Coordinates of C-alpha atoms in Angstrom, one line a residue:
X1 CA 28.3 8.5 21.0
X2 CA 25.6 7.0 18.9
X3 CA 23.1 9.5 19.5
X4 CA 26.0 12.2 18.5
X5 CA 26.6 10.6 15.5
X6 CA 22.6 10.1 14.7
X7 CA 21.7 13.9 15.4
X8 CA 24.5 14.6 13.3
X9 CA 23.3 12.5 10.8
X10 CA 19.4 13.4 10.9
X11 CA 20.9 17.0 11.1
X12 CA 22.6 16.7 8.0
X13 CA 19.6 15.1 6.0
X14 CA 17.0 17.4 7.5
X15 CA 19.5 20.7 6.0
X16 CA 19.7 18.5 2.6
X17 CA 23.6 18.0 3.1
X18 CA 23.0 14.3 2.7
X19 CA 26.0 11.7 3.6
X20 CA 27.8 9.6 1.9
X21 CA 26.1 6.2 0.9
X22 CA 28.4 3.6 3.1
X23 CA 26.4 0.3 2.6
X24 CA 22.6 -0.4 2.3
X25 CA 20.4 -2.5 4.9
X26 CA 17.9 -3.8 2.3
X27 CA 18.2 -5.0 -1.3
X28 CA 16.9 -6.8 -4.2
X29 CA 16.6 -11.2 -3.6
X30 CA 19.0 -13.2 -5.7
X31 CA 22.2 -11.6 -6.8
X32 CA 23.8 -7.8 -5.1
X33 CA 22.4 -5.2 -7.4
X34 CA 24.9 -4.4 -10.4
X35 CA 26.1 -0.5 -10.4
X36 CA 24.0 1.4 -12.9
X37 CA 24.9 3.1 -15.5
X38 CA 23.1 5.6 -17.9
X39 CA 22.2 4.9 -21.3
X40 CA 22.6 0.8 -20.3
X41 CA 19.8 0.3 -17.1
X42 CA 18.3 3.9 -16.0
X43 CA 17.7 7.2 -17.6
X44 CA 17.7 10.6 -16.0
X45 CA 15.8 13.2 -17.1
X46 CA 16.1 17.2 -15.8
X47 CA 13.5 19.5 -16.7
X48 CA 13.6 23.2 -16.1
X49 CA 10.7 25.7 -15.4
X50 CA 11.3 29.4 -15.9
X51 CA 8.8 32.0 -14.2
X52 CA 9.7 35.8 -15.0
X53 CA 8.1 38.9 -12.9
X54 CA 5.5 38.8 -15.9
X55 CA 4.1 35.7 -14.6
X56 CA 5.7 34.2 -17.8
X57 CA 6.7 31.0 -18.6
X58 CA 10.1 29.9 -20.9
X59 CA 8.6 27.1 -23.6
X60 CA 10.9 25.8 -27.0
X61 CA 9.0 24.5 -29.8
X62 CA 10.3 20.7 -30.2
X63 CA 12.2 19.9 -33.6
X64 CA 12.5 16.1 -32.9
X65 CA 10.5 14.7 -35.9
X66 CA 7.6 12.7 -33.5
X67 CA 6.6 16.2 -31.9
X68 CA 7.9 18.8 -34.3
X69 CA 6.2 22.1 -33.5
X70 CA 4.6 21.1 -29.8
X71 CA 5.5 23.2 -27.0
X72 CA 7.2 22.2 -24.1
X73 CA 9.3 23.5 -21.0
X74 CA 13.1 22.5 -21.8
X75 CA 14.0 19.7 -20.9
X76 CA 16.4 16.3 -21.8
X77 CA 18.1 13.1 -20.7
X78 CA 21.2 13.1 -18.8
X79 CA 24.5 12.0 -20.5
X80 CA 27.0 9.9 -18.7
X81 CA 29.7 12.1 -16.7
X82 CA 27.4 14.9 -16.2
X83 CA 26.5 16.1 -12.7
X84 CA 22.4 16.7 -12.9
X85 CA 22.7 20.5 -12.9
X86 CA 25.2 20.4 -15.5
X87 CA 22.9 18.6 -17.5
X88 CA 20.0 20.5 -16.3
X89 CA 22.6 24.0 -17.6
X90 CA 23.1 22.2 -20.8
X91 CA 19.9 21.4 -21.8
X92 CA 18.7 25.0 -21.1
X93 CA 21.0 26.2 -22.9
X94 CA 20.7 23.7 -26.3
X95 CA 17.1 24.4 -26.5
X96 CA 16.9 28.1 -24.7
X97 CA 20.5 29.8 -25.5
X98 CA 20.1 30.7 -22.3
X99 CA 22.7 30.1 -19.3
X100 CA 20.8 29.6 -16.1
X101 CA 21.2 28.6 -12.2
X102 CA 18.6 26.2 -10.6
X103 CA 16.8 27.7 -7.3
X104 CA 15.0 24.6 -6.1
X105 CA 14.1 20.6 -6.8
X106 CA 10.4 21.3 -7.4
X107 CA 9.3 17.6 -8.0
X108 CA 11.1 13.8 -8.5
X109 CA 8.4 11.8 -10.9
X110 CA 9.6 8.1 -11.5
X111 CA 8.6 5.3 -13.5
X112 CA 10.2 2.9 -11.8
X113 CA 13.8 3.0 -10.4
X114 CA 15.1 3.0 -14.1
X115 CA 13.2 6.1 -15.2
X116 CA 13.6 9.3 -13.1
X117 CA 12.9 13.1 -13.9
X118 CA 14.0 15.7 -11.6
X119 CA 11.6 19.2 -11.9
X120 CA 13.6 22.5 -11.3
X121 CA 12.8 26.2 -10.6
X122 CA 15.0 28.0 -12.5
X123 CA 16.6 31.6 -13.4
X124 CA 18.2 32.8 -16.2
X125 CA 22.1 34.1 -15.4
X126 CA 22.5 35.0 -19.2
X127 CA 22.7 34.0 -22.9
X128 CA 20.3 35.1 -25.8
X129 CA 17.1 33.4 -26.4
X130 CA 16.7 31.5 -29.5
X131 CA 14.9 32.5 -32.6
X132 CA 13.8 30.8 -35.3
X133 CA 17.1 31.9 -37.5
X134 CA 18.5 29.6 -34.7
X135 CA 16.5 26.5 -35.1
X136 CA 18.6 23.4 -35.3
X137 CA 18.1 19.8 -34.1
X138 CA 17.7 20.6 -30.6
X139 CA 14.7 23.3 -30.9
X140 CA 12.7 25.2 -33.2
X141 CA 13.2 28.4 -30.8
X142 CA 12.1 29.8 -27.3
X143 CA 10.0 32.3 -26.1
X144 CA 8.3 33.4 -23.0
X145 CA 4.6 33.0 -22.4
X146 CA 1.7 34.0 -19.8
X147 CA 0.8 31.8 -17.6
X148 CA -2.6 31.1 -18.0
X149 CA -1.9 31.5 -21.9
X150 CA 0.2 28.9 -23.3
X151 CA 0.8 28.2 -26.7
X152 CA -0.7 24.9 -28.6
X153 CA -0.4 22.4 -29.1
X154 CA 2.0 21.1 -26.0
X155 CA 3.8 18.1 -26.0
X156 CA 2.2 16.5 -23.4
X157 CA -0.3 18.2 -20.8
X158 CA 2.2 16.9 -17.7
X159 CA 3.9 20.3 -18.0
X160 CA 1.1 22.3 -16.4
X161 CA 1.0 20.5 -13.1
X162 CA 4.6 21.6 -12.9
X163 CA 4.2 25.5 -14.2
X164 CA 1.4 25.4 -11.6
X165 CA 3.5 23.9 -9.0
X166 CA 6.6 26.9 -9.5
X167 CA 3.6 29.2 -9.5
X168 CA 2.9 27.9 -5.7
X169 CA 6.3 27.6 -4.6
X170 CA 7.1 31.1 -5.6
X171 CA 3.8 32.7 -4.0
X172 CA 5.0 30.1 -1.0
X173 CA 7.7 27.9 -0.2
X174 CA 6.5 24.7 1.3
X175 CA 9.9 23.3 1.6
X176 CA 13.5 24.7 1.9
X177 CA 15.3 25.7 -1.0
X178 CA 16.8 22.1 -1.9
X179 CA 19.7 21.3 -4.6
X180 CA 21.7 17.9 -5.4
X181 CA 24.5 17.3 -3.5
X182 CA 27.3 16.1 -5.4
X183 CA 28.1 12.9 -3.7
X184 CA 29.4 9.1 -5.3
X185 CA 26.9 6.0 -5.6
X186 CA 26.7 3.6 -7.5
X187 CA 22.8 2.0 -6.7
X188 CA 19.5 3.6 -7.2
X189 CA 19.0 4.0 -3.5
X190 CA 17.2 5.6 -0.6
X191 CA 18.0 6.7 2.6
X192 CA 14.9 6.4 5.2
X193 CA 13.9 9.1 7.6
X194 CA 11.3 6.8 9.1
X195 CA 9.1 8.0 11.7
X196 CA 6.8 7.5 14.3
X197 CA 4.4 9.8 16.2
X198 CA 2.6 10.1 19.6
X199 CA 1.1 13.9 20.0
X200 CA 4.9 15.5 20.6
X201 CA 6.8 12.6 20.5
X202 CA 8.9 11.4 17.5
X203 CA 11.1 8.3 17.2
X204 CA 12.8 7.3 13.9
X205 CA 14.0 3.9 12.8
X206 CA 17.8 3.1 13.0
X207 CA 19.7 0.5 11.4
X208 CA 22.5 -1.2 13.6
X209 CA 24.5 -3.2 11.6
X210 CA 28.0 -1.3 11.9
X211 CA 27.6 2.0 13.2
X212 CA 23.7 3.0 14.2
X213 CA 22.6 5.0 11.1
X214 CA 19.9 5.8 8.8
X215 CA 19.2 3.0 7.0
X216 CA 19.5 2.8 3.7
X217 CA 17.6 0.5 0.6
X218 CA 18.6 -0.3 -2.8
X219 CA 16.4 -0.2 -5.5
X220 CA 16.0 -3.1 -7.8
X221 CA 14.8 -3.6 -11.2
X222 CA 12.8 -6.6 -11.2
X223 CA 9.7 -6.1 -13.4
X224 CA 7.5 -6.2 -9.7
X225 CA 9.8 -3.4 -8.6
X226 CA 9.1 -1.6 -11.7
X227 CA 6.1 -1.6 -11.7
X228 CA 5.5 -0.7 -8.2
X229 CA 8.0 2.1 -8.1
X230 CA 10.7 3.0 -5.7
X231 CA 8.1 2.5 -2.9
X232 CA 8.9 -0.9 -3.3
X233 CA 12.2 -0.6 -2.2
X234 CA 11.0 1.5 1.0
X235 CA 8.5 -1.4 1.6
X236 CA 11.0 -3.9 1.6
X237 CA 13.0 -3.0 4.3
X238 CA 10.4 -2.1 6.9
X239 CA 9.3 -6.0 5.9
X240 CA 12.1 -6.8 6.8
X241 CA 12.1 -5.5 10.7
X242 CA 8.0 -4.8 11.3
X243 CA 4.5 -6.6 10.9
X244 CA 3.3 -3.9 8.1
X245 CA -0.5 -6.3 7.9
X246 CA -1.4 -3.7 10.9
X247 CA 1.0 -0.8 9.8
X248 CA 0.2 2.3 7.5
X249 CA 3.1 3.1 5.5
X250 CA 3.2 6.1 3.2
X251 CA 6.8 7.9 1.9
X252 CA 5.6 11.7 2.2
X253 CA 8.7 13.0 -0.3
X254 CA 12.0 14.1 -0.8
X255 CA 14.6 15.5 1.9
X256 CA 17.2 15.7 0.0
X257 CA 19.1 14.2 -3.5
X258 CA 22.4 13.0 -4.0
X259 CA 24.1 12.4 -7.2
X260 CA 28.0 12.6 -8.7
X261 CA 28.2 11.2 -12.4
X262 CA 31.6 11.0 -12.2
X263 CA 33.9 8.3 -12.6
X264 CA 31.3 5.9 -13.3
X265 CA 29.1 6.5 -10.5
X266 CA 25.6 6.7 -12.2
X267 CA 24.0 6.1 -9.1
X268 CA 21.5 8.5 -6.9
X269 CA 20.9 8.5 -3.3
X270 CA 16.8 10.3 -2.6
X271 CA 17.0 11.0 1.2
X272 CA 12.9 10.5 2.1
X273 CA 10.8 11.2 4.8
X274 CA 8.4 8.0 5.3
X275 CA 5.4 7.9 8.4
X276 CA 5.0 4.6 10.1
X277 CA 1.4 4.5 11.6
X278 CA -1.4 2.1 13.1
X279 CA -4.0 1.5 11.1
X280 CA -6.2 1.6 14.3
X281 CA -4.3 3.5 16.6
X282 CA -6.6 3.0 20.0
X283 CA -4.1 3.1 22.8
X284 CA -0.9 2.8 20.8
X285 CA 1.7 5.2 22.2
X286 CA 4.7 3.4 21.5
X287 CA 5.9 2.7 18.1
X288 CA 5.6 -1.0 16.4
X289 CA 7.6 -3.4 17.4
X290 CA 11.0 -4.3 15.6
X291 CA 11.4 -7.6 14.7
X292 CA 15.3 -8.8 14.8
X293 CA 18.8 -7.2 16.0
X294 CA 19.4 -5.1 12.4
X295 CA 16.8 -1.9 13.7
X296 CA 15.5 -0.2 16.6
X297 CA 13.3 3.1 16.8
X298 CA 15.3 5.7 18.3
X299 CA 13.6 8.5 20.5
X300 CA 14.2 12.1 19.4
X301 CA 14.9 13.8 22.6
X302 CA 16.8 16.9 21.1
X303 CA 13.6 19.6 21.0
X304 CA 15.2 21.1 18.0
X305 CA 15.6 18.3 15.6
X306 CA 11.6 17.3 17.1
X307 CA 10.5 20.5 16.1
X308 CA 12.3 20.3 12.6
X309 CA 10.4 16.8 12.0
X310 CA 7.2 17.8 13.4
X311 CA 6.9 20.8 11.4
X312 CA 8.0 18.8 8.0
X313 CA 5.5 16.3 8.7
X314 CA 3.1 18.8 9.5
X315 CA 3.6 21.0 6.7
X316 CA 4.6 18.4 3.8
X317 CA 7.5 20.2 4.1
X318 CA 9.4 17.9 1.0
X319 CA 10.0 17.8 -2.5
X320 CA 6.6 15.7 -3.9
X321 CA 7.7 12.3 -5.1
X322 CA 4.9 11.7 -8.1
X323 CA 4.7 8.6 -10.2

């Protein structure tokens, strides 16, 4: 029954369903993390990149008195009760006037689990774009651009990483067409899809406390946290249950997202594929030995779910985590 419930489970994650945030195996020292909340102890930010068949790009000229005039792909923070596409429709259409539909999380940048932006490739369903007649506090006005031609001055020069990473993902998808599910929580958390590999062999670590699940660790926001990142978080619980001193860690990206905003729950769960490796391999087949009752590595006998982790591993098949 456990390994049911754990295919279903790694299934679920691997399809970007996600699951409902039960418990966590890992948190902060001192005192149970506090729920966030926006506008008190995190900030969202959504940010939408437009490519047409012209190989154009959708930019609004900034109003806001600091970078009046600057270019910039439309973008905003989220406000409290909003689910992150209907912020992501909102800000689009403030800045844009246009309505529009998200096709894919492109990239998750973070500054520290109290500063998150979430990257989207994006389409416009409708609306008119705006003009300079239009120009209020939001925007100056909108317009489409080539490419390789973008007006001056931008904002900031982060944006192009991003056009240039819609520009890839359209010429080639390296991971499945991935949107937020809209499910509660009420921590900056993430759910683990750690693995370890041996030529065609995969295991994946397990937490045991209640039912056998994918384990799960809440961010905190202690200044070291901070300025390490979510990583932190990730690091803390392995820890927790293995000797990292001979272990190479590294969190590849994103499997899925998982957000609400309603009813108080500010909270987002990043489903995220993490590789557990020796340093010096040698004759290591098995995977590293778990300290403690709370974890075990569980063997992935089911060739189809092997194959659906091989291949993401393989590939980089995830939504980039940048920092």
């Amino acid at each position: 029954m456990a390994s049911e419930g754990l295919r279903g489970a790694l299934t679920a994650v691997l399809g970007g369903r996600g699951l409902l945030v039960q418990n966590y195996d890992s948190g902060p020292a001192g005192e149970p993390p506090a729920p966030v909340r926006l506008r008190r102890n995190v900030c969202y930010v959504v940010l939408a990149v437009f490519l047409n068949e012209q190989d154009e790009v959708l930019l609004v000229q900034e109003a806001k008195k600091e970078c009046r005039g600057s270019w910039y792909l439309p973008a905003g923070r989220m406000e409290p009760g909003e689910t992150i596409v209907e912020a992501l429709q909102r800000e689009v259409k403030e800045e844009a006037g246009l309505q529009c539909e998200p096709l894919t999380l492109l990239s998750v940048e973070e500054r520290g689990p109290s500063w998150i932006r979430f990257a989207f490739l994006t389409r416009p369903t409708g609306g008119i774009l705006k003009t300079s007649k239009e120009a209020d506090a939001e925007s100056l006005q909108a317009g489409w651009y080539p490419r390789t031609s973008l007006p001056t001055p931008l904002r900031a020069q982060d944006i192009l990483h991003l056009v240039h990473l819609a520009a890839q993902y359209r010429q080639r998808a390296r991971h499945p067409l991935l949107l937020p599910q809209e499910l509660p929580c009420s921590l900056v958390c993430q759910r683990l899809v750690a693995t370890f590999t041996n030529v065609q062999t995969v295991w994946v670590l397990v937490g045991t406390v209640g039912t056998p699940h994918l384990p799960v660790t809440a961010c905190g926001f202690t200044p070291m946290e901070q300025r390490g990142g979510i990583k932190m978080a990730v690091l803390r619980l392995l820890q927790e249950c293995l000797s990292l001193h001979h272990l190479a860690v590294e969190t590849q990206g994103l499997l899925g997202l998982q957000h609400l905003g309603k009813d108080l729950t500010d909270g987002i769960c990043m489903n995220v594929l993490v590789t557990v490796a020796f340093r010096n391999p040698g004759l290591q087949n098995e995977p590293p030995k778990v300290r403690g009752e709370n974890f075990f590595w569980w063997k992935v006998v089911e060739e189809d779910l092997q194959n659906q982790l091989l291949q993401r591993l393989r590939d980089s098949s995830v939504v980039p985590i940048n920092r």
